[in-house]
Short mmCIF file of C-alpha atoms in Angstrom, two decimals:
data_model
loop_
_atom_site.label_atom_id
_atom_site.label_comp_id
_atom_site.label_asym_id
_atom_site.label_seq_id
_atom_site.Cartn_x
_atom_site.Cartn_y
_atom_site.Cartn_z
CA MET A 1 12.96 19.65 22.20
CA ASP A 2 12.77 20.31 18.43
CA LEU A 3 11.15 16.92 18.10
CA ALA A 4 8.31 17.96 20.42
CA VAL A 5 7.69 21.25 18.56
CA ASP A 6 7.75 19.44 15.20
CA ALA A 7 5.36 16.83 16.53
CA LEU A 8 2.93 19.59 17.53
CA PHE A 9 2.97 20.96 13.97
CA PHE A 10 2.35 17.49 12.57
CA VAL A 11 -0.61 17.04 14.92
CA THR A 12 -2.29 20.30 13.79
CA ASP A 13 -1.66 19.29 10.16
CA SER A 14 -3.13 15.87 10.68
CA ALA A 15 -6.27 17.37 12.25
CA LEU A 16 -6.92 18.96 8.85
CA ASP A 17 -6.30 15.62 7.11
CA VAL A 18 -8.86 13.82 9.27
CA LEU A 19 -11.43 16.66 9.19
CA PRO A 20 -13.11 15.81 5.83
CA ILE A 21 -14.05 12.24 6.74
CA VAL A 22 -15.32 13.35 10.18
CA ILE A 23 -17.55 16.04 8.63
CA PHE A 24 -18.83 13.63 5.96
CA LEU A 25 -19.74 10.91 8.44
CA PHE A 26 -21.53 13.28 10.81
CA ALA A 27 -23.37 14.96 7.91
CA PHE A 28 -24.62 11.63 6.55
CA GLN A 29 -25.65 10.47 9.98
CA TRP A 30 -27.79 13.59 10.52
CA LEU A 31 -29.08 14.37 7.03
CA VAL A 32 -29.68 10.93 5.53
CA ILE A 33 -30.23 8.57 8.41
CA GLY A 34 -31.81 11.34 10.46
CA GLU A 35 -30.47 10.16 13.78
CA ARG A 36 -28.05 11.57 16.28
CA MET A 37 -24.67 9.92 16.44
CA PRO A 38 -24.78 7.06 18.95
CA ASN A 39 -21.98 7.16 21.58
CA GLY A 40 -20.98 10.73 20.69
CA GLY A 41 -18.42 11.02 23.50
CA LYS A 42 -16.61 7.80 22.62
CA ILE A 43 -16.38 8.88 18.98
CA ILE A 44 -14.84 12.25 19.81
CA VAL A 45 -12.21 10.52 21.97
CA GLY A 46 -11.56 8.10 19.09
CA PHE A 47 -10.97 10.90 16.61
CA ALA A 48 -8.63 12.63 19.05
CA PHE A 49 -6.55 9.43 19.08
CA VAL A 50 -6.61 9.29 15.26
CA VAL A 51 -5.35 12.87 14.95
CA VAL A 52 -2.58 12.56 17.55
CA GLY A 53 -1.55 9.15 16.20
CA LEU A 54 -1.33 10.34 12.61
CA GLY A 55 0.77 13.34 13.68
CA LEU A 56 3.21 11.24 15.72
CA PHE A 57 3.46 8.62 12.97
CA LEU A 58 4.34 11.15 10.25
CA GLU A 59 6.85 12.91 12.53
CA GLY A 60 8.40 9.52 13.37
CA LEU A 61 8.74 8.61 9.68
CA GLU A 62 10.90 11.68 9.05
CA HIS A 63 13.32 10.48 11.73
CA SER A 64 13.30 6.72 11.15
CA LEU A 65 11.97 4.92 8.08
CA PHE A 66 12.78 7.65 5.54
CA PRO A 67 16.41 8.18 6.65
CA LEU A 68 16.86 4.40 7.14
CA GLY A 69 15.75 3.63 3.57
CA ARG A 70 18.03 6.29 2.13
CA MET A 71 20.94 5.27 4.35
CA MET A 72 20.73 1.62 3.27
CA ALA A 73 20.58 2.66 -0.40
CA GLU A 74 23.62 4.93 0.00
CA GLN A 75 25.72 2.45 1.96
CA LEU A 76 25.01 -0.54 -0.27
CA THR A 77 25.92 1.42 -3.42
CA HIS A 78 28.92 3.29 -1.96
CA PRO A 79 32.06 2.79 -4.15
CA GLU A 80 34.15 1.78 -1.12
CA PHE A 81 31.62 -0.85 -0.10
CA LEU A 82 31.39 -2.15 -3.68
CA LEU A 83 35.20 -2.32 -3.97
CA ASP A 84 35.24 -4.58 -0.91
CA THR A 85 33.06 -7.07 -2.72
CA VAL A 86 34.15 -6.76 -6.37
CA GLU A 87 37.56 -6.66 -8.05
CA HIS A 88 37.53 -4.11 -10.88
CA ALA A 89 37.68 -0.30 -11.13
CA VAL A 90 34.98 2.15 -9.99
CA ALA A 91 34.04 3.33 -13.49
CA GLU A 92 33.20 -0.20 -14.59
CA PHE A 93 30.45 -1.07 -12.15
CA THR A 94 27.75 -3.13 -13.83
CA TRP A 95 24.33 -4.10 -12.49
CA GLN A 96 25.67 -7.45 -11.22
CA ASP A 97 28.00 -5.67 -8.76
CA PHE A 98 25.03 -4.36 -6.81
CA TYR A 99 23.99 -7.84 -5.69
CA TRP A 100 23.80 -6.85 -2.02
CA VAL A 101 21.09 -4.35 -2.97
CA TYR A 102 18.99 -7.13 -4.52
CA ILE A 103 19.52 -9.38 -1.51
CA PHE A 104 18.57 -6.59 0.89
CA ALA A 105 15.48 -5.66 -1.17
CA ALA A 106 14.33 -9.28 -1.32
CA ALA A 107 14.85 -9.67 2.46
CA VAL A 108 12.80 -6.53 3.22
CA GLY A 109 9.97 -7.53 0.87
CA PHE A 110 9.86 -11.13 2.09
CA SER A 111 10.04 -10.45 5.83
CA THR A 112 7.54 -7.56 5.94
CA ALA A 113 5.01 -9.60 3.95
CA MET A 114 5.52 -12.67 6.17
CA ALA A 115 4.84 -10.58 9.30
CA GLU A 116 1.82 -8.73 7.88
CA PRO A 117 -1.12 -9.45 10.24
CA SER A 118 -3.87 -8.79 7.69
CA LEU A 119 -2.38 -11.54 5.53
CA MET A 120 -3.26 -14.05 8.24
CA ALA A 121 -6.98 -13.29 7.87
CA VAL A 122 -6.79 -13.55 4.09
CA ALA A 123 -4.94 -16.87 4.34
CA MET A 124 -7.55 -18.39 6.69
CA LYS A 125 -10.37 -17.30 4.38
CA ALA A 126 -8.52 -18.85 1.44
CA ASN A 127 -8.13 -22.12 3.30
CA THR A 128 -11.88 -22.30 3.95
CA VAL A 129 -12.94 -21.24 0.44
CA SER A 130 -10.65 -23.77 -1.26
CA GLY A 131 -11.74 -26.63 1.00
CA GLY A 132 -8.24 -27.00 2.45
CA ALA A 133 -6.37 -27.18 -0.88
CA ILE A 134 -4.71 -23.79 -0.31
CA GLY A 135 -2.69 -24.01 2.90
CA VAL A 136 -2.36 -21.09 5.33
CA VAL A 137 1.45 -21.27 5.43
CA GLY A 138 1.74 -21.92 1.70
CA LEU A 139 -0.23 -18.81 0.83
CA ARG A 140 1.76 -16.62 3.22
CA VAL A 141 5.01 -17.87 1.69
CA ALA A 142 3.63 -17.32 -1.83
CA VAL A 143 2.75 -13.70 -1.02
CA ALA A 144 6.10 -13.11 0.70
CA ILE A 145 8.08 -14.57 -2.24
CA GLY A 146 6.07 -12.33 -4.57
CA ALA A 147 6.85 -9.26 -2.45
CA GLY A 148 10.55 -10.21 -2.27
CA ILE A 149 10.78 -10.65 -6.06
CA GLY A 150 8.86 -7.40 -6.53
CA VAL A 151 11.14 -5.17 -4.43
CA SER A 152 14.28 -6.88 -5.74
CA LEU A 153 13.31 -6.64 -9.41
CA GLY A 154 12.21 -3.03 -8.81
CA CYS A 155 15.72 -2.22 -7.51
CA PHE A 156 17.24 -3.93 -10.55
CA ARG A 157 15.12 -1.68 -12.74
CA ILE A 158 16.23 1.47 -10.89
CA ILE A 159 19.91 0.48 -11.13
CA THR A 160 19.73 -0.35 -14.85
CA GLY A 161 17.35 2.53 -15.64
CA LEU A 162 15.14 0.32 -17.83
CA PRO A 163 11.68 1.83 -18.51
CA LEU A 164 9.11 1.14 -15.78
CA PRO A 165 6.04 0.81 -18.07
CA TYR A 166 7.54 -2.25 -19.85
CA PHE A 167 7.88 -4.14 -16.57
CA ILE A 168 4.42 -3.19 -15.32
CA ALA A 169 2.74 -3.92 -18.65
CA ALA A 170 4.48 -7.31 -18.85
CA GLY A 171 3.47 -8.06 -15.24
CA TYR A 172 -0.19 -7.27 -15.83
CA PHE A 173 -0.12 -9.26 -19.06
CA ILE A 174 1.03 -12.29 -17.05
CA VAL A 175 -1.71 -11.60 -14.46
CA ILE A 176 -4.38 -11.48 -17.18
CA MET A 177 -3.14 -14.76 -18.72
CA GLN A 178 -3.09 -16.42 -15.30
CA THR A 179 -6.55 -15.06 -14.46
CA MET A 180 -8.00 -16.77 -17.51
CA ALA A 181 -6.39 -20.09 -16.62
CA ALA A 182 -6.75 -20.05 -12.82
CA PRO A 183 -9.68 -21.56 -10.88
CA LYS A 184 -12.34 -18.85 -10.27
CA GLU A 185 -12.25 -19.04 -6.48
CA ILE A 186 -8.67 -17.90 -6.03
CA VAL A 187 -8.78 -14.88 -8.39
CA PRO A 188 -10.33 -12.34 -5.96
CA LEU A 189 -8.02 -13.63 -3.26
CA ALA A 190 -4.91 -13.15 -5.40
CA TYR A 191 -5.92 -9.60 -6.30
CA ASP A 192 -6.48 -8.85 -2.60
CA SER A 193 -3.04 -10.12 -1.65
CA GLY A 194 -1.39 -7.48 -3.84
CA GLY A 195 -2.85 -4.71 -1.72
CA VAL A 196 -2.06 -6.47 1.54
CA THR A 197 1.73 -6.24 1.13
CA THR A 198 1.79 -2.46 0.74
CA SER A 199 1.17 -1.64 4.40
CA THR A 200 1.54 1.72 6.10
CA VAL A 201 4.99 0.85 7.47
CA THR A 202 6.39 -0.85 4.34
CA VAL A 203 5.44 1.89 1.86
CA PRO A 204 7.59 4.71 3.32
CA LEU A 205 10.67 2.46 3.71
CA VAL A 206 10.40 1.06 0.18
CA ALA A 207 9.76 4.54 -1.27
CA ALA A 208 12.86 5.92 0.50
CA LEU A 209 14.94 2.94 -0.68
CA GLY A 210 13.99 3.57 -4.31
CA LEU A 211 14.64 7.31 -4.13
CA GLY A 212 17.95 6.72 -2.33
CA LEU A 213 19.08 4.23 -4.99
CA ALA A 214 18.19 6.55 -7.86
CA ASP A 215 20.12 9.30 -6.06
CA ALA A 216 23.23 7.18 -5.42
CA VAL A 217 23.65 5.24 -8.68
CA PRO A 218 25.45 7.37 -11.30
CA GLY A 219 23.30 8.39 -14.25
CA ARG A 220 19.93 7.86 -12.52
CA SER A 221 17.54 10.63 -11.53
CA PRO A 222 15.20 10.28 -8.52
CA LEU A 223 12.42 11.98 -10.46
CA LEU A 224 12.55 9.66 -13.49
CA ASP A 225 13.81 6.40 -11.94
CA GLY A 226 13.18 6.65 -8.18
CA PHE A 227 9.49 5.71 -8.09
CA GLY A 228 7.87 2.44 -9.05
CA LEU A 229 9.01 0.12 -6.24
CA ILE A 230 5.60 0.23 -4.55
CA ALA A 231 3.92 -0.72 -7.84
CA PHE A 232 6.27 -3.74 -8.13
CA THR A 233 5.55 -4.76 -4.52
CA ALA A 234 1.81 -4.70 -5.19
CA LEU A 235 2.02 -6.53 -8.54
CA PHE A 236 4.23 -9.58 -8.00
CA PRO A 237 2.33 -11.17 -5.09
CA ILE A 238 -0.69 -11.40 -7.45
CA ILE A 239 1.42 -13.49 -9.85
CA THR A 240 2.90 -15.80 -7.21
CA VAL A 241 -0.46 -16.32 -5.44
CA LEU A 242 -2.21 -17.16 -8.73
CA ALA A 243 0.61 -19.59 -9.54
CA TYR A 244 0.45 -21.14 -6.08
CA GLY A 245 -3.36 -21.41 -6.25
CA GLN A 246 -3.24 -23.12 -9.63
CA PHE A 247 -0.58 -25.52 -8.39
CA ALA A 248 -2.36 -26.29 -5.10
CA ILE A 249 -5.73 -26.95 -6.68
CA LEU A 250 -4.19 -29.06 -9.45
CA ARG A 251 -2.30 -31.14 -6.88
CA ASP A 252 -5.49 -31.54 -4.87
CA ARG A 253 -7.41 -32.79 -7.92
CA ILE A 254 -4.70 -35.27 -8.90
CA SER A 255 -4.44 -36.75 -5.43
CA LYS A 256 -8.25 -37.04 -5.20
CA SER A 257 -8.67 -38.64 -8.63
CA GLN A 258 -5.97 -41.24 -8.08
CA PRO A 259 -6.18 -42.27 -4.43
CA SER A 260 -4.94 -45.82 -5.17
CA ASP A 261 -1.61 -44.61 -6.61
CA LYS A 262 -0.45 -43.37 -3.23
CA ASN A 263 1.65 -46.40 -2.36
CA SER A 264 2.83 -47.28 -5.85
CA GLU A 265 6.13 -45.38 -5.69
CA MET B 1 -11.63 1.43 30.83
CA LYS B 2 -9.78 -1.82 31.44
CA ASP B 3 -11.00 -3.13 28.08
CA SER B 4 -9.78 0.03 26.33
CA LEU B 5 -6.34 -0.32 27.88
CA ARG B 6 -6.19 -3.93 26.78
CA ALA B 7 -7.20 -2.91 23.23
CA LEU B 8 -4.55 -0.19 23.24
CA ALA B 9 -1.90 -2.66 24.37
CA ARG B 10 -2.92 -5.08 21.63
CA ASP B 11 -2.65 -2.34 19.00
CA ALA B 12 0.79 -1.43 20.34
CA VAL B 13 1.97 -5.04 19.99
CA ASN B 14 0.63 -5.13 16.41
CA SER B 15 2.40 -1.89 15.45
CA LEU B 16 5.61 -3.17 16.96
CA ARG B 17 5.23 -6.41 15.00
CA ASP B 18 4.81 -4.41 11.76
CA LEU B 19 8.11 -2.69 12.37
CA THR B 20 10.09 -5.67 13.71
CA PRO B 21 11.02 -7.37 10.40
CA ILE B 22 12.34 -4.08 8.99
CA ILE B 23 14.45 -3.42 12.08
CA LEU B 24 15.76 -7.01 12.05
CA VAL B 25 16.73 -7.03 8.37
CA ILE B 26 18.42 -3.62 8.57
CA GLY B 27 20.13 -4.64 11.83
CA VAL B 28 21.54 -7.84 10.30
CA PHE B 29 22.80 -5.96 7.24
CA GLN B 30 24.42 -3.25 9.37
CA ALA B 31 26.12 -5.80 11.61
CA PHE B 32 27.33 -8.33 9.03
CA VAL B 33 27.43 -6.69 5.60
CA ILE B 34 28.10 -2.97 5.98
CA ARG B 35 29.97 -3.09 9.30
CA GLN B 36 30.20 0.66 9.89
CA PRO B 37 29.03 2.81 12.81
CA VAL B 38 25.51 4.22 12.24
CA ASP B 39 25.19 8.01 12.31
CA GLY B 40 22.43 9.47 14.45
CA LEU B 41 21.37 6.18 15.99
CA LEU B 42 19.55 7.95 18.83
CA SER B 43 17.37 9.97 16.43
CA LEU B 44 16.57 6.80 14.48
CA VAL B 45 15.48 4.98 17.63
CA GLY B 46 13.41 7.99 18.75
CA GLY B 47 11.77 8.16 15.33
CA ALA B 48 10.99 4.44 15.36
CA LEU B 49 9.37 4.79 18.79
CA LEU B 50 7.26 7.70 17.48
CA VAL B 51 6.19 5.54 14.51
CA VAL B 52 5.08 2.75 16.85
CA ALA B 53 3.26 5.12 19.22
CA GLY B 54 1.66 7.03 16.36
CA LEU B 55 0.46 3.92 14.55
CA THR B 56 -0.89 2.52 17.82
CA PHE B 57 -2.96 5.62 18.63
CA PHE B 58 -4.09 5.94 15.03
CA ILE B 59 -5.43 2.37 14.74
CA PHE B 60 -6.90 2.47 18.26
CA GLY B 61 -8.77 5.69 17.38
CA LEU B 62 -9.96 4.26 14.07
CA ARG B 63 -11.46 1.25 15.84
CA LEU B 64 -13.10 3.42 18.49
CA ALA B 65 -14.62 6.02 16.16
CA LEU B 66 -14.29 5.72 12.43
CA PHE B 67 -14.89 2.02 11.81
CA PRO B 68 -18.11 1.56 13.84
CA VAL B 69 -19.69 4.76 12.50
CA GLY B 70 -18.61 4.07 8.91
CA GLU B 71 -19.74 0.46 8.99
CA GLY B 72 -23.07 1.40 10.60
CA LEU B 73 -23.70 4.03 7.94
CA ALA B 74 -22.69 1.67 5.13
CA HIS B 75 -25.15 -0.96 6.35
CA SER B 76 -28.07 1.40 6.92
CA LEU B 77 -27.56 3.12 3.55
CA ALA B 78 -27.33 -0.23 1.76
CA ARG B 79 -30.62 -1.26 3.42
CA LYS B 80 -32.31 2.08 2.66
CA GLY B 81 -31.92 1.40 -1.05
CA SER B 82 -31.74 5.01 -2.34
CA VAL B 83 -29.28 4.83 -5.23
CA PHE B 84 -28.53 8.57 -5.13
CA TRP B 85 -27.51 8.62 -1.44
CA LEU B 86 -25.60 5.38 -1.83
CA ILE B 87 -23.49 6.81 -4.64
CA ALA B 88 -22.98 10.09 -2.81
CA PHE B 89 -21.85 8.14 0.26
CA ALA B 90 -19.55 5.92 -1.82
CA PHE B 91 -17.78 8.94 -3.27
CA VAL B 92 -17.47 10.76 0.03
CA LEU B 93 -16.17 7.62 1.77
CA GLY B 94 -13.49 6.98 -0.87
CA PHE B 95 -12.43 10.63 -0.95
CA GLY B 96 -12.45 11.26 2.81
CA THR B 97 -10.60 8.10 3.83
CA THR B 98 -7.91 8.65 1.19
CA VAL B 99 -7.22 12.20 2.41
CA ALA B 100 -6.50 10.72 5.86
CA GLU B 101 -4.32 7.84 4.54
CA PRO B 102 -0.89 8.12 6.28
CA ALA B 103 1.18 6.35 3.59
CA LEU B 104 -0.21 8.67 0.92
CA ILE B 105 0.58 11.81 2.94
CA ALA B 106 4.16 10.59 3.38
CA VAL B 107 4.75 9.57 -0.25
CA ALA B 108 3.17 12.76 -1.66
CA GLY B 109 5.58 14.78 0.50
CA GLU B 110 8.55 12.82 -0.85
CA ALA B 111 7.32 13.25 -4.41
CA ALA B 112 7.12 17.02 -3.92
CA ALA B 113 10.67 17.12 -2.50
CA VAL B 114 11.98 15.14 -5.48
CA ALA B 115 10.15 17.37 -7.98
CA ALA B 116 11.62 20.45 -6.28
CA ASP B 117 15.16 18.98 -6.38
CA ALA B 118 14.78 18.31 -10.10
CA GLU B 119 13.49 21.90 -10.54
CA VAL B 120 10.20 20.78 -12.04
CA ILE B 121 8.48 22.97 -9.44
CA ALA B 122 9.86 25.92 -7.44
CA ARG B 123 11.95 24.98 -4.40
CA THR B 124 9.78 26.87 -1.89
CA PRO B 125 7.73 25.32 0.92
CA GLU B 126 4.54 26.79 -0.64
CA ALA B 127 5.17 25.28 -4.08
CA MET B 128 6.02 21.89 -2.55
CA ASP B 129 2.93 21.94 -0.32
CA ASP B 130 0.79 22.86 -3.33
CA TYR B 131 2.24 20.02 -5.38
CA ALA B 132 1.81 17.44 -2.61
CA PHE B 133 -1.72 18.68 -1.88
CA GLY B 134 -2.66 18.54 -5.58
CA LEU B 135 -1.34 15.00 -5.82
CA ARG B 136 -3.28 13.87 -2.75
CA MET B 137 -6.52 15.49 -3.92
CA THR B 138 -6.11 13.83 -7.33
CA VAL B 139 -5.66 10.42 -5.72
CA ALA B 140 -8.57 11.04 -3.31
CA LEU B 141 -10.81 12.04 -6.23
CA ALA B 142 -9.72 8.88 -8.05
CA VAL B 143 -10.57 6.63 -5.09
CA GLY B 144 -13.96 8.39 -4.71
CA VAL B 145 -14.72 7.65 -8.36
CA ALA B 146 -13.44 4.09 -7.94
CA ILE B 147 -15.82 3.35 -5.07
CA VAL B 148 -18.74 4.86 -7.04
CA LEU B 149 -17.85 2.61 -10.00
CA GLY B 150 -17.56 -0.38 -7.69
CA VAL B 151 -20.97 0.32 -6.11
CA LEU B 152 -22.58 0.77 -9.54
CA ARG B 153 -21.03 -2.51 -10.63
CA ILE B 154 -22.63 -4.34 -7.70
CA ILE B 155 -26.05 -2.76 -8.44
CA ILE B 156 -25.95 -3.12 -12.24
CA ASN B 157 -23.82 -6.30 -12.36
CA TRP B 158 -21.11 -5.26 -14.84
CA SER B 159 -18.34 -7.75 -15.50
CA LEU B 160 -15.35 -7.05 -13.24
CA PRO B 161 -12.58 -8.53 -15.47
CA ILE B 162 -13.73 -6.54 -18.52
CA LEU B 163 -13.76 -3.27 -16.54
CA ILE B 164 -10.35 -3.95 -15.01
CA ILE B 165 -8.74 -5.01 -18.29
CA SER B 166 -10.09 -1.98 -20.17
CA GLY B 167 -8.88 0.19 -17.28
CA TYR B 168 -5.34 -1.15 -17.62
CA ALA B 169 -5.51 -0.76 -21.41
CA LEU B 170 -6.29 2.90 -20.75
CA VAL B 171 -3.30 3.08 -18.37
CA VAL B 172 -1.02 1.78 -21.15
CA LEU B 173 -2.45 4.32 -23.59
CA LEU B 174 -2.06 7.28 -21.20
CA THR B 175 1.48 6.17 -20.28
CA THR B 176 2.61 6.71 -23.87
CA ILE B 177 1.47 10.35 -23.85
CA ALA B 178 2.05 11.37 -20.19
CA PRO B 179 5.23 13.25 -19.23
CA PRO B 180 7.90 10.70 -18.12
CA GLU B 181 8.44 12.26 -14.67
CA ILE B 182 4.89 11.49 -13.51
CA ILE B 183 4.78 7.81 -14.57
CA GLY B 184 6.58 6.31 -11.56
CA ILE B 185 4.55 8.35 -9.05
CA ALA B 186 1.33 7.46 -10.86
CA TYR B 187 2.02 3.70 -10.75
CA ASP B 188 3.02 3.88 -7.09
CA SER B 189 -0.11 5.80 -6.09
CA GLY B 190 -2.20 2.74 -6.98
CA GLY B 191 -0.51 0.71 -4.24
CA VAL B 192 -0.45 3.49 -1.66
CA THR B 193 -4.21 4.01 -1.43
CA THR B 194 -5.11 0.50 -0.37
CA SER B 195 -3.90 0.46 3.22
CA THR B 196 -4.99 1.33 6.75
CA VAL B 197 -8.05 3.58 6.56
CA THR B 198 -9.68 2.92 3.20
CA VAL B 199 -9.76 -0.87 3.00
CA PRO B 200 -11.84 -1.76 6.12
CA LEU B 201 -14.55 0.85 5.44
CA VAL B 202 -14.78 0.17 1.74
CA THR B 203 -14.93 -3.58 2.33
CA ALA B 204 -17.77 -3.01 4.83
CA LEU B 205 -19.68 -1.01 2.20
CA GLY B 206 -19.11 -3.64 -0.50
CA VAL B 207 -20.05 -6.62 1.63
CA GLY B 208 -23.06 -4.79 3.13
CA LEU B 209 -24.30 -3.86 -0.32
CA ALA B 210 -23.68 -7.26 -1.90
CA SER B 211 -25.64 -8.97 0.87
CA SER B 212 -28.66 -6.60 0.56
CA VAL B 213 -28.94 -6.64 -3.28
CA LYS B 214 -30.67 -9.80 -4.50
CA GLY B 215 -28.59 -12.34 -6.39
CA ARG B 216 -25.20 -11.00 -5.30
CA ASN B 217 -22.57 -13.01 -3.50
CA PRO B 218 -20.84 -10.97 -0.76
CA MET B 219 -17.69 -13.10 -1.12
CA LEU B 220 -17.31 -12.41 -4.84
CA ASP B 221 -19.05 -9.06 -5.42
CA GLY B 222 -17.94 -7.30 -2.26
CA PHE B 223 -14.34 -7.45 -3.33
CA GLY B 224 -14.24 -5.49 -6.62
CA LEU B 225 -14.18 -2.12 -4.84
CA ILE B 226 -10.54 -2.45 -3.81
CA ALA B 227 -9.48 -3.56 -7.28
CA PHE B 228 -10.94 -0.32 -8.67
CA ALA B 229 -9.35 1.73 -5.91
CA SER B 230 -5.85 0.64 -6.99
CA LEU B 231 -6.57 1.24 -10.69
CA THR B 232 -8.16 4.70 -10.95
CA PRO B 233 -5.39 6.58 -9.03
CA ILE B 234 -2.92 5.53 -11.76
CA LEU B 235 -5.20 6.98 -14.45
CA PHE B 236 -5.99 10.18 -12.55
CA VAL B 237 -2.36 10.93 -11.58
CA LEU B 238 -1.23 10.36 -15.19
CA ILE B 239 -3.86 12.90 -16.28
CA TYR B 240 -2.81 15.24 -13.44
CA GLY B 241 0.76 15.07 -14.79
CA MET B 242 -0.43 16.02 -18.26
CA VAL B 243 -2.52 18.95 -17.03
CA VAL B 244 -0.11 20.47 -14.46
#
């Protein structure tokens, strides 16, 4: 029953969150365009769905993705679990001993990116723009590998406590270098794919995983070390997609410029 | 009515598909790696069902109300050609959609809880709500400014790479002087803003504008808006951390 009462609170809260955009849209429709809102009834029903949906979603997060992320972080870093997999004493854990964390992080990043529906649309557009050089499956895998590396490397950073700005600065430096070298047509696409991986469902889980890790690993503080995973997840797909695009277009050019070499090997 | 039900069912399948890989990966790890009974399994399942239902209603409602109205307005304003109203609309659109962004609401709440645990802010519900609200308003302001910049860029034809690179140079600079506890949250807020609500509407505005201004390519020029929207929140939250 508590769940129902909580959900009601979340719904009233979310009405306030949706209110600004509703007021803005109606105001612009009346003041600037000078017309009444077409299909007024349908729009009110739509906003009712938005408000109720947002409330249920946020209430659901508190009971599923947030606790799940923290639970996985706690269990995979628990001394008893680590002692099952490594040989030496508790005080001597090094970053290598947490390898299950990296594997889990990579699996979450890879699988959520592979299943992301908006990636499908981006991949089809890429295929058309590149004249078939960039394959639909290839691009999806490139984004998913980027997301997997991102979450995994982000967990490595939390466990070692290395400074976040160094990683991000280095990552963007690589992106800038790649941007200068990459064919023009894939650059916007690569930048888009960074945003695609950080979906509404992935963000809360990844955030909870990072905070849970920083909480569980000795010597780390959630405040200083716990954030940054989402930034990693958004950054690394840009790098892998640029790399894949460069590779695919290069391969395409080589095979087109030397069609007679096909049977020579 | 029948069409609406079909649309609702399709949204439900999509939400379920979003959640499936997470459930599968965690399930495999629980069964084969951790091998311990899960506490509160029933609550987890209930929560997951709420997430699916909530996301379904949310997206269904967006498609019914927000997207058609927003896209219609974006197109008619782009055609109207008044720069003042266009910029006002760009700001309001960026700000309003970010306030309603579910992932941002969730992460801002977490950030407030962490700050309270570390005793950076008082551990009262009011102080935590204030902190989370301040964070969200900062990010919303940043996205509003980002969309204005993006619209100006399409009208005036500034170079996108130069703007983005100088923006990130500014991020590096601010990082060296911002308090360390805000840096992680600031970097994450760039990725949080570009999800469910903001992207479709902002893309509609960009593409609509790029196709009505002469000499612009909707494919290339329509896109820069999102790139700005993931950059300015980092800057604004870093500044927020210095001020608060």
